[in-house]
């Protein structure tokens, strides 16, 4: 237990640039204090001692604003940053070196008995205000964006954002634990693609109006929408009309239901 507490202490200096000295960390970091109380309460809980573990947990909640059920299993090197409003349920399991921000809930979704809280792998980061609910599994090196609500299993080395949480794969890209600004906005990407598609359809209607008196064969050629894999663009024949009325090659990104971005967006939500 002493070795685990030492890891809890050291990880703060690695992950919090505001940590100045050991005295400040020991007395002014509620996340560390809550873990000290919890490890004591958990030891007594495992021994089957009634009431006292819950009382210690309640005292820790009063002093730190962090509620950890004594039955929760927490690995070494876990850092609860700030921590106000953090709730960790009875059957939750946290792997080594997890990073938990303020307002996070690792909770259940009902009144069922048994394992009903999430299991986090190693080196998982849960952003501020995120909710991870139910008996679900989060793999190693998972990143949960601030304010996300996660209700389904998440594979290792993935990022989850949104409500409900959607999985966004970041293959080959290393995300540092504190770089929450680098989280992708999958909803914005899909909306951008749909807007581009609407613009294409509007331009097609405009071309139809301009060519309404033209030869039918010319009209069919003018309105033919083709996708070029080489340029990753849609084109009307050889050229098309842009919003300003000038003829140019359309530079909008193609948007179909089979597109990878849209498919991952839907798959991440379990749709």
mmCIF file of C-alpha atoms in Angstrom:
data_model
loop_
_atom_site.group_PDB
_atom_site.id
_atom_site.type_symbol
_atom_site.label_atom_id
_atom_site.label_comp_id
_atom_site.label_asym_id
_atom_site.label_seq_id
_atom_site.Cartn_x
_atom_site.Cartn_y
_atom_site.Cartn_z
ATOM 1 C CA UNK A 1 0.000 0.000 0.000
ATOM 2 C CA UNK A 2 2.860 2.378 0.807
ATOM 3 C CA UNK A 3 4.400 1.797 -2.646
ATOM 4 C CA UNK A 4 1.022 2.575 -4.267
ATOM 5 C CA UNK A 5 0.716 5.816 -2.306
ATOM 6 C CA UNK A 6 4.225 6.793 -3.427
ATOM 7 C CA UNK A 7 3.170 6.272 -7.056
ATOM 8 C CA UNK A 8 0.047 8.371 -6.436
ATOM 9 C CA UNK A 9 2.276 11.123 -5.047
ATOM 10 C CA UNK A 10 4.882 11.072 -7.834
ATOM 11 C CA UNK A 11 2.402 11.072 -10.706
ATOM 12 C CA UNK A 12 1.129 14.495 -9.637
ATOM 13 C CA UNK A 13 4.502 16.103 -10.403
ATOM 14 C CA UNK A 14 4.540 14.408 -13.825
ATOM 15 C CA UNK A 15 1.065 15.511 -14.882
ATOM 16 C CA UNK A 16 0.426 18.817 -13.128
ATOM 17 C CA UNK A 17 2.732 21.727 -14.007
ATOM 18 C CA UNK A 18 1.243 23.674 -11.071
ATOM 19 C CA UNK A 19 2.745 21.248 -8.531
ATOM 20 C CA UNK A 20 5.590 23.181 -6.898
ATOM 21 C CA UNK A 21 6.797 21.110 -3.933
ATOM 22 C CA UNK A 22 5.907 18.053 -1.868
ATOM 23 C CA UNK A 23 4.390 20.067 0.982
ATOM 24 C CA UNK A 24 1.942 21.802 -1.337
ATOM 25 C CA UNK A 25 0.965 18.522 -2.984
ATOM 26 C CA UNK A 26 0.489 16.752 0.323
ATOM 27 C CA UNK A 27 -1.763 19.368 1.914
ATOM 28 C CA UNK A 28 -3.415 21.155 -1.021
ATOM 29 C CA UNK A 29 -4.335 18.403 -3.494
ATOM 30 C CA UNK A 30 -7.751 16.928 -2.634
ATOM 31 C CA UNK A 31 -7.331 14.204 -5.255
ATOM 32 C CA UNK A 32 -4.355 12.770 -3.399
ATOM 33 C CA UNK A 33 -6.079 13.116 -0.042
ATOM 34 C CA UNK A 34 -9.183 11.342 -1.349
ATOM 35 C CA UNK A 35 -7.038 8.454 -2.585
ATOM 36 C CA UNK A 36 -5.314 8.143 0.796
ATOM 37 C CA UNK A 37 -8.697 7.918 2.529
ATOM 38 C CA UNK A 38 -9.960 5.475 -0.094
ATOM 39 C CA UNK A 39 -7.020 3.090 0.153
ATOM 40 C CA UNK A 40 -7.543 2.899 3.894
ATOM 41 C CA UNK A 41 -11.303 2.417 3.518
ATOM 42 C CA UNK A 42 -10.855 -0.159 0.739
ATOM 43 C CA UNK A 43 -8.485 -2.215 2.885
ATOM 44 C CA UNK A 44 -11.072 -2.346 5.665
ATOM 45 C CA UNK A 45 -13.842 -3.063 3.133
ATOM 46 C CA UNK A 46 -11.956 -6.075 1.779
ATOM 47 C CA UNK A 47 -11.619 -7.398 5.332
ATOM 48 C CA UNK A 48 -15.411 -7.268 5.627
ATOM 49 C CA UNK A 49 -15.538 -4.647 8.345
ATOM 50 C CA UNK A 50 -19.017 -3.038 8.425
ATOM 51 C CA UNK A 51 -19.843 0.674 8.608
ATOM 52 C CA UNK A 52 -16.298 2.010 9.182
ATOM 53 C CA UNK A 53 -15.252 1.948 5.475
ATOM 54 C CA UNK A 54 -18.373 3.890 4.462
ATOM 55 C CA UNK A 55 -17.827 6.357 7.284
ATOM 56 C CA UNK A 56 -14.253 6.994 6.115
ATOM 57 C CA UNK A 57 -15.547 7.447 2.563
ATOM 58 C CA UNK A 58 -18.165 9.919 3.788
ATOM 59 C CA UNK A 59 -15.580 11.922 5.742
ATOM 60 C CA UNK A 60 -13.348 12.040 2.645
ATOM 61 C CA UNK A 61 -16.295 13.276 0.591
ATOM 62 C CA UNK A 62 -16.955 16.046 3.120
ATOM 63 C CA UNK A 63 -13.294 17.150 3.142
ATOM 64 C CA UNK A 64 -12.427 16.825 -0.554
ATOM 65 C CA UNK A 65 -15.672 16.891 -2.549
ATOM 66 C CA UNK A 66 -14.702 13.519 -4.069
ATOM 67 C CA UNK A 67 -16.945 10.501 -3.459
ATOM 68 C CA UNK A 68 -15.300 7.101 -3.876
ATOM 69 C CA UNK A 69 -17.128 4.010 -2.676
ATOM 70 C CA UNK A 70 -14.799 1.860 -0.566
ATOM 71 C CA UNK A 71 -15.554 -1.117 -2.808
ATOM 72 C CA UNK A 72 -14.021 0.536 -5.899
ATOM 73 C CA UNK A 73 -10.703 -0.915 -7.069
ATOM 74 C CA UNK A 74 -8.160 1.772 -8.001
ATOM 75 C CA UNK A 75 -4.729 1.016 -9.443
ATOM 76 C CA UNK A 76 -1.461 2.767 -8.714
ATOM 77 C CA UNK A 77 -0.485 6.186 -10.028
ATOM 78 C CA UNK A 78 -4.075 7.401 -10.445
ATOM 79 C CA UNK A 79 -4.374 11.205 -10.474
ATOM 80 C CA UNK A 80 -7.665 12.947 -9.681
ATOM 81 C CA UNK A 81 -7.021 16.528 -10.807
ATOM 82 C CA UNK A 82 -8.944 19.124 -8.749
ATOM 83 C CA UNK A 83 -11.622 16.476 -8.285
ATOM 84 C CA UNK A 84 -14.642 18.418 -7.030
ATOM 85 C CA UNK A 85 -17.776 16.441 -7.861
ATOM 86 C CA UNK A 86 -16.021 13.214 -8.875
ATOM 87 C CA UNK A 87 -18.116 10.110 -8.126
ATOM 88 C CA UNK A 88 -16.706 6.577 -8.409
ATOM 89 C CA UNK A 89 -19.145 3.719 -7.825
ATOM 90 C CA UNK A 90 -18.821 0.546 -5.781
ATOM 91 C CA UNK A 91 -17.880 -1.899 -8.542
ATOM 92 C CA UNK A 92 -15.798 0.502 -10.638
ATOM 93 C CA UNK A 93 -12.265 -0.600 -11.532
ATOM 94 C CA UNK A 94 -9.552 1.883 -12.524
ATOM 95 C CA UNK A 95 -6.291 0.696 -14.061
ATOM 96 C CA UNK A 96 -2.861 2.109 -13.340
ATOM 97 C CA UNK A 97 -2.018 5.731 -14.180
ATOM 98 C CA UNK A 98 -5.550 6.876 -15.010
ATOM 99 C CA UNK A 99 -6.216 10.617 -15.057
ATOM 100 C CA UNK A 100 -9.605 11.829 -13.804
ATOM 101 C CA UNK A 101 -10.750 15.452 -14.003
ATOM 102 C CA UNK A 102 -13.375 17.285 -11.974
ATOM 103 C CA UNK A 103 -17.051 16.431 -12.306
ATOM 104 C CA UNK A 104 -16.466 12.918 -13.644
ATOM 105 C CA UNK A 105 -18.964 10.167 -12.821
ATOM 106 C CA UNK A 106 -18.089 6.480 -13.064
ATOM 107 C CA UNK A 107 -21.567 5.257 -12.252
ATOM 108 C CA UNK A 108 -24.241 2.666 -12.894
ATOM 109 C CA UNK A 109 -27.362 2.813 -15.039
ATOM 110 C CA UNK A 110 -29.862 0.998 -12.826
ATOM 111 C CA UNK A 111 -30.494 -0.860 -9.608
ATOM 112 C CA UNK A 112 -29.122 -4.210 -10.739
ATOM 113 C CA UNK A 113 -26.782 -6.057 -8.397
ATOM 114 C CA UNK A 114 -23.294 -7.337 -9.156
ATOM 115 C CA UNK A 115 -20.876 -5.579 -11.487
ATOM 116 C CA UNK A 116 -22.686 -2.423 -12.571
ATOM 117 C CA UNK A 117 -19.953 0.206 -12.901
ATOM 118 C CA UNK A 118 -17.319 0.740 -15.599
ATOM 119 C CA UNK A 119 -13.883 -0.830 -15.849
ATOM 120 C CA UNK A 120 -11.074 1.442 -17.061
ATOM 121 C CA UNK A 121 -7.826 0.127 -18.489
ATOM 122 C CA UNK A 122 -4.404 1.627 -17.933
ATOM 123 C CA UNK A 123 -3.506 5.224 -18.785
ATOM 124 C CA UNK A 124 -7.114 6.264 -19.416
ATOM 125 C CA UNK A 125 -7.961 9.977 -19.382
ATOM 126 C CA UNK A 126 -11.512 11.053 -18.505
ATOM 127 C CA UNK A 127 -12.138 14.744 -19.237
ATOM 128 C CA UNK A 128 -13.975 17.210 -17.019
ATOM 129 C CA UNK A 129 -17.677 16.536 -16.589
ATOM 130 C CA UNK A 130 -17.640 13.245 -18.508
ATOM 131 C CA UNK A 131 -20.016 10.459 -17.491
ATOM 132 C CA UNK A 132 -19.052 6.818 -17.949
ATOM 133 C CA UNK A 133 -22.069 4.714 -17.030
ATOM 134 C CA UNK A 134 -22.821 1.034 -16.708
ATOM 135 C CA UNK A 135 -20.838 -2.180 -16.709
ATOM 136 C CA UNK A 136 -18.713 -1.276 -19.726
ATOM 137 C CA UNK A 137 -15.061 -1.766 -20.608
ATOM 138 C CA UNK A 138 -12.669 1.017 -21.600
ATOM 139 C CA UNK A 139 -9.409 -0.235 -23.069
ATOM 140 C CA UNK A 140 -5.904 1.042 -22.419
ATOM 141 C CA UNK A 141 -4.907 4.567 -23.505
ATOM 142 C CA UNK A 142 -8.522 5.655 -24.079
ATOM 143 C CA UNK A 143 -9.307 9.397 -24.057
ATOM 144 C CA UNK A 144 -12.773 10.593 -23.030
ATOM 145 C CA UNK A 145 -13.496 14.172 -24.078
ATOM 146 C CA UNK A 146 -14.868 16.700 -21.594
ATOM 147 C CA UNK A 147 -18.628 16.496 -21.184
ATOM 148 C CA UNK A 148 -18.979 13.198 -23.046
ATOM 149 C CA UNK A 149 -21.437 10.506 -21.992
ATOM 150 C CA UNK A 150 -20.082 7.000 -22.582
ATOM 151 C CA UNK A 151 -22.552 4.106 -22.534
ATOM 152 C CA UNK A 152 -20.752 1.456 -24.623
ATOM 153 C CA UNK A 153 -17.455 -0.400 -24.600
ATOM 154 C CA UNK A 154 -14.480 1.469 -26.037
ATOM 155 C CA UNK A 155 -11.495 -0.335 -27.622
ATOM 156 C CA UNK A 156 -7.934 0.527 -26.649
ATOM 157 C CA UNK A 157 -6.159 3.554 -28.148
ATOM 158 C CA UNK A 158 -9.359 5.392 -29.071
ATOM 159 C CA UNK A 159 -10.824 8.807 -28.372
ATOM 160 C CA UNK A 160 -14.489 9.289 -27.423
ATOM 161 C CA UNK A 161 -16.349 12.578 -27.788
ATOM 162 C CA UNK A 162 -19.941 13.766 -27.760
ATOM 163 C CA UNK A 163 -23.311 12.908 -26.227
ATOM 164 C CA UNK A 164 -23.779 10.015 -26.541
ATOM 165 C CA UNK A 165 -20.066 9.297 -26.786
ATOM 166 C CA UNK A 166 -18.831 8.360 -30.252
ATOM 167 C CA UNK A 167 -15.603 6.534 -30.874
ATOM 168 C CA UNK A 168 -13.049 8.314 -33.037
ATOM 169 C CA UNK A 169 -10.011 6.271 -33.982
ATOM 170 C CA UNK A 170 -6.648 8.028 -34.004
ATOM 171 C CA UNK A 171 -4.400 5.430 -35.614
ATOM 172 C CA UNK A 172 -0.730 6.267 -35.471
ATOM 173 C CA UNK A 173 -1.308 9.521 -33.573
ATOM 174 C CA UNK A 174 -0.086 9.811 -30.005
ATOM 175 C CA UNK A 175 -2.248 12.040 -27.823
ATOM 176 C CA UNK A 176 -0.627 13.388 -24.681
ATOM 177 C CA UNK A 177 -2.770 13.064 -21.512
ATOM 178 C CA UNK A 178 -3.194 16.827 -21.049
ATOM 179 C CA UNK A 179 -3.827 17.780 -24.700
ATOM 180 C CA UNK A 180 -7.606 17.982 -24.598
ATOM 181 C CA UNK A 181 -7.560 20.698 -27.261
ATOM 182 C CA UNK A 182 -6.524 18.118 -29.860
ATOM 183 C CA UNK A 183 -9.722 16.082 -29.539
ATOM 184 C CA UNK A 184 -11.563 15.855 -32.877
ATOM 185 C CA UNK A 185 -15.058 17.226 -33.392
ATOM 186 C CA UNK A 186 -16.728 14.412 -35.308
ATOM 187 C CA UNK A 187 -20.137 16.124 -35.351
ATOM 188 C CA UNK A 188 -18.673 19.235 -36.977
ATOM 189 C CA UNK A 189 -16.922 17.108 -39.612
ATOM 190 C CA UNK A 190 -20.111 15.285 -40.572
ATOM 191 C CA UNK A 191 -22.168 18.504 -40.607
ATOM 192 C CA UNK A 192 -19.527 20.118 -42.836
ATOM 193 C CA UNK A 193 -19.763 17.233 -45.300
ATOM 194 C CA UNK A 194 -23.571 17.416 -45.350
ATOM 195 C CA UNK A 195 -23.439 21.186 -45.938
ATOM 196 C CA UNK A 196 -21.056 20.592 -48.845
ATOM 197 C CA UNK A 197 -23.520 18.094 -50.292
ATOM 198 C CA UNK A 198 -26.390 20.583 -49.969
ATOM 199 C CA UNK A 199 -24.308 23.178 -51.800
ATOM 200 C CA UNK A 200 -23.742 20.669 -54.584
ATOM 201 C CA UNK A 201 -27.474 20.069 -54.925
ATOM 202 C CA UNK A 202 -28.199 23.807 -54.930
ATOM 203 C CA UNK A 203 -25.680 24.335 -57.691
ATOM 204 C CA UNK A 204 -27.203 21.468 -59.628
ATOM 205 C CA UNK A 205 -30.620 23.135 -59.401
ATOM 206 C CA UNK A 206 -29.072 26.412 -60.523
ATOM 207 C CA UNK A 207 -27.508 24.680 -63.520
ATOM 208 C CA UNK A 208 -30.874 23.093 -64.327
ATOM 209 C CA UNK A 209 -32.526 26.516 -64.365
ATOM 210 C CA UNK A 210 -29.810 27.978 -66.584
ATOM 211 C CA UNK A 211 -30.019 25.079 -69.009
ATOM 212 C CA UNK A 212 -33.822 24.769 -69.055
ATOM 213 C CA UNK A 213 -34.007 25.912 -72.658
ATOM 214 C CA UNK A 214 -30.961 23.985 -73.852
ATOM 215 C CA UNK A 215 -30.823 20.786 -75.877
ATOM 216 C CA UNK A 216 -31.849 17.745 -73.746
ATOM 217 C CA UNK A 217 -28.573 15.990 -74.454
ATOM 218 C CA UNK A 218 -26.577 19.033 -73.367
ATOM 219 C CA UNK A 219 -28.755 19.365 -70.275
ATOM 220 C CA UNK A 220 -28.154 15.725 -69.287
ATOM 221 C CA UNK A 221 -24.401 16.180 -69.668
ATOM 222 C CA UNK A 222 -24.451 19.408 -67.698
ATOM 223 C CA UNK A 223 -26.269 17.806 -64.792
ATOM 224 C CA UNK A 224 -24.299 14.562 -64.680
ATOM 225 C CA UNK A 225 -22.675 14.259 -61.261
ATOM 226 C CA UNK A 226 -19.473 12.257 -61.262
ATOM 227 C CA UNK A 227 -17.053 11.410 -58.492
ATOM 228 C CA UNK A 228 -13.332 11.516 -59.208
ATOM 229 C CA UNK A 229 -11.320 9.238 -56.839
ATOM 230 C CA UNK A 230 -8.070 10.897 -57.924
ATOM 231 C CA UNK A 231 -9.155 14.369 -56.826
ATOM 232 C CA UNK A 232 -11.616 13.202 -54.153
ATOM 233 C CA UNK A 233 -14.208 15.638 -55.602
ATOM 234 C CA UNK A 234 -17.590 15.704 -57.306
ATOM 235 C CA UNK A 235 -17.803 17.270 -60.760
ATOM 236 C CA UNK A 236 -20.626 18.139 -63.156
ATOM 237 C CA UNK A 237 -19.249 16.740 -66.402
ATOM 238 C CA UNK A 238 -16.155 18.761 -67.299
ATOM 239 C CA UNK A 239 -17.141 21.855 -65.371
ATOM 240 C CA UNK A 240 -19.818 23.182 -63.068
ATOM 241 C CA UNK A 241 -21.308 26.447 -61.895
ATOM 242 C CA UNK A 242 -20.233 27.716 -58.493
ATOM 243 C CA UNK A 243 -22.264 29.974 -56.206
ATOM 244 C CA UNK A 244 -20.975 33.118 -57.885
ATOM 245 C CA UNK A 245 -22.158 31.922 -61.320
ATOM 246 C CA UNK A 246 -18.665 31.319 -62.697
ATOM 247 C CA UNK A 247 -17.696 28.027 -64.310
ATOM 248 C CA UNK A 248 -15.086 26.114 -62.350
ATOM 249 C CA UNK A 249 -14.278 22.674 -61.051
ATOM 250 C CA UNK A 250 -16.250 22.062 -57.869
ATOM 251 C CA UNK A 251 -13.941 21.603 -54.881
ATOM 252 C CA UNK A 252 -16.465 20.301 -52.362
ATOM 253 C CA UNK A 253 -15.653 17.041 -50.628
ATOM 254 C CA UNK A 254 -17.924 14.174 -51.651
ATOM 255 C CA UNK A 255 -20.537 13.046 -49.161
ATOM 256 C CA UNK A 256 -22.219 9.648 -49.306
ATOM 257 C CA UNK A 257 -23.511 7.310 -46.599
ATOM 258 C CA UNK A 258 -20.590 4.988 -47.335
ATOM 259 C CA UNK A 259 -18.052 7.717 -46.608
ATOM 260 C CA UNK A 260 -15.616 6.722 -43.886
ATOM 261 C CA UNK A 261 -16.145 9.858 -41.793
ATOM 262 C CA UNK A 262 -19.930 9.487 -41.696
ATOM 263 C CA UNK A 263 -19.751 5.729 -41.196
ATOM 264 C CA UNK A 264 -17.396 6.064 -38.218
ATOM 265 C CA UNK A 265 -19.619 8.780 -36.799
ATOM 266 C CA UNK A 266 -22.661 6.467 -36.924
ATOM 267 C CA UNK A 267 -20.740 3.373 -35.823
ATOM 268 C CA UNK A 268 -19.288 5.208 -32.828
ATOM 269 C CA UNK A 269 -22.789 5.921 -31.569
ATOM 270 C CA UNK A 270 -23.842 2.298 -32.027
ATOM 271 C CA UNK A 271 -26.351 3.231 -34.753
#
